[in-house]
Amino acid sequence: MKREIIQGSCWDYANAVYNQAGYPNRNGQRITIFKGKKSGPYAAIALIEPGDFLYYINHSNYDVEHSAIFIEWIDIKRNKALMLSYGGEHRKAPARYRLYDLSSVYRIIRAN
């Protein structure tokens, strides 16, 4: 992986991580594990695995949509997980590891 700041949206960052890891969005190199809508239904947490590219409702920031890479469960009973996340808005800042509520995951993408 190159050490660089990827400016753009949260989705742009997560997409670039997958691309640089050798999983571009073509030729079946990514599979959709779950596809819902922003309004639900939401994925069962048992479907989520480390490295998954998730789309979810960010309940800690005005319930906006967010995309990030799942790292691990911190408190699975409360749907709290550690994510690799970029704040978006074309910020000149690196991604960071943050705790998020994953009770409203509406898409799960996985490297294939």
Steps between C-alpha positions, in 0.01 A plus 500: 500500500613848422511751783278777372194698591210416273275802476135466408211332670501218753395269213794620286739405779358152563486436124866605464599262782336210316653606165852530646460164675436341159119479510367742238126509439509279189533139391334369816780618728241644738181330607192650657416307815200714592316778318222693670392863496594793722157466660546124556482212522843483661754219497526245777825570686599133464561569128777754567864385478835680543593688183142550381417828324184617677236763424313598815310773678738701719292547813778704665484766225141604427406160353679568170616220271860390547736244347802345669698178541404266785790401729352322802217490750566689822159429658291281273202502740477878456595491127821696569785439258843636417505637146765646270327821402570816302295806592433598139424856391835507310689544828878507490515254788579129518245233573476388859380213713173591672220332689162493323152367566428243229133445576403639157727340238326503164772363271786256549767463230775241531821427311467181298 
